[in-house]
Short mmCIF file of C-alpha atoms in Angstrom, two decimals:
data_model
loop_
_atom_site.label_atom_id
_atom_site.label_comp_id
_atom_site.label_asym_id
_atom_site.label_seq_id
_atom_site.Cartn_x
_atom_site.Cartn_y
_atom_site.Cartn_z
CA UNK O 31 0.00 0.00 0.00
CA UNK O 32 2.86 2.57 0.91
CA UNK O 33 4.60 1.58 -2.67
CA UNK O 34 1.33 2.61 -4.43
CA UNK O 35 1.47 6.09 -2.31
CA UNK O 36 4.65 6.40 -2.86
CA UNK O 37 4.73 6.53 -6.65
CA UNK O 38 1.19 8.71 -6.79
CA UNK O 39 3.30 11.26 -4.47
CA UNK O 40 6.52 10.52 -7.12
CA UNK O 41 3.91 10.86 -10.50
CA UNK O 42 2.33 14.18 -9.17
CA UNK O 43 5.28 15.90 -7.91
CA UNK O 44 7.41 15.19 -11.59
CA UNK O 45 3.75 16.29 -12.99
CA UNK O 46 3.99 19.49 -11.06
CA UNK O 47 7.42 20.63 -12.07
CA UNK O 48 7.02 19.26 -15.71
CA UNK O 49 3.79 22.27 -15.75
CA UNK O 50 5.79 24.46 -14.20
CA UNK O 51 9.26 24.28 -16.53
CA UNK O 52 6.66 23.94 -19.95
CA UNK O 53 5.63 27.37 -18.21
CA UNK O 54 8.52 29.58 -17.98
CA UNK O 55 9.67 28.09 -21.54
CA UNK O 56 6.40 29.16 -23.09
CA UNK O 57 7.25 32.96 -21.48
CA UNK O 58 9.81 33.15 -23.14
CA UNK O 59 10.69 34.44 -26.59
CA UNK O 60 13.55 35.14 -29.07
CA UNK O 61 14.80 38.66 -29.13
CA UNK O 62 14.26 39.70 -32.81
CA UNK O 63 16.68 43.19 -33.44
CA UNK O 64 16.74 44.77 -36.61
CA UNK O 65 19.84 47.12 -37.13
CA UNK O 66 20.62 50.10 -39.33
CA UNK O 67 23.34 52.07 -39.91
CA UNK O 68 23.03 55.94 -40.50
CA UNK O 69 26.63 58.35 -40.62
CA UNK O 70 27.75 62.10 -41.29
CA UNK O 71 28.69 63.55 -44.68
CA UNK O 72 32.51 63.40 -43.12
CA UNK O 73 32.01 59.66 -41.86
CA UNK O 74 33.52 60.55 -38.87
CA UNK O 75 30.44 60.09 -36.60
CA UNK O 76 28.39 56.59 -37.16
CA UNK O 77 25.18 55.83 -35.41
CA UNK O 78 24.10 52.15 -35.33
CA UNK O 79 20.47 51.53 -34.78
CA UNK O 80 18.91 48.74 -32.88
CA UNK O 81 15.35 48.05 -32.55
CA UNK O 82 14.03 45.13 -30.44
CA UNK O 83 10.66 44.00 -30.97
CA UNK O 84 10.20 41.90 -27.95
CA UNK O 85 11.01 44.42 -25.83
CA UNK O 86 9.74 47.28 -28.21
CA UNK O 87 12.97 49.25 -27.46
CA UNK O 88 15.01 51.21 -29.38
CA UNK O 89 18.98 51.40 -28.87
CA UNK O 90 21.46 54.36 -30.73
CA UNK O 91 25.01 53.51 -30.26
CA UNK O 92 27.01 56.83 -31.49
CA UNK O 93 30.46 56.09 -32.49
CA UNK O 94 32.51 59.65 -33.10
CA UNK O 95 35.74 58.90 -34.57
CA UNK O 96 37.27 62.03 -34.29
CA UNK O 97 37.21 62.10 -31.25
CA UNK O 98 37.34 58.96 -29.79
CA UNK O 99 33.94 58.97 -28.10
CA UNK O 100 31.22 56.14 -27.44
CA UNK O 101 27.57 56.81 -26.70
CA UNK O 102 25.06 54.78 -26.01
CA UNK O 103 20.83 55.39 -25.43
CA UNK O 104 18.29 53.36 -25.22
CA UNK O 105 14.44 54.87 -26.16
CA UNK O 106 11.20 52.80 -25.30
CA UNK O 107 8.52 52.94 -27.46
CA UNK O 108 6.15 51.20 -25.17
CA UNK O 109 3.32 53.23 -24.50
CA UNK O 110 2.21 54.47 -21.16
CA UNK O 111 -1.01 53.30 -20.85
CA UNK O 112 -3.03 49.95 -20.87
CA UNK O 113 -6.47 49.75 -22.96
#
């Protein structure tokens, strides 16, 4: 009788965390980015853009060559309110 028990209790707890890990991978998705590249008439200054569509977020890396600077921003385009 405690066998029997004792491999309901085994069935339902590998049941349970089999939900719960088929869960957290449906959550999750790929990050999709699509990049662009935009520069100066000199070329000196480069701006790489970065959109990610999972996250809906927007990230401008600014590369100035001349003078050795590095800059980067990230812009949300989620919006502010729920419907």
């Amino acid at each position: 009788m405690w066998k029997k028990i004792a491999i309901v209790q085994l069935i339902a707890i590998v049941a349970i965390i089999a939900f719960l890990a088929g869960k957290e991978a449906r959550g999750l998705s790929p990050t999709t980015a699509t990049e662009f590249v935009t520069w100066n008439q000199q070329g000196d200054v480069v701006h790489i853009w970065s959109y990610y569509s999972d996250k809906k977020l927007w990230t401008v890396t600014r590369l100035d060559f001349a003078s050795a600077a590095y800059l980067e921003k990230e812009i949300s385009v989620k919006p502010s309110f729920k419907y």
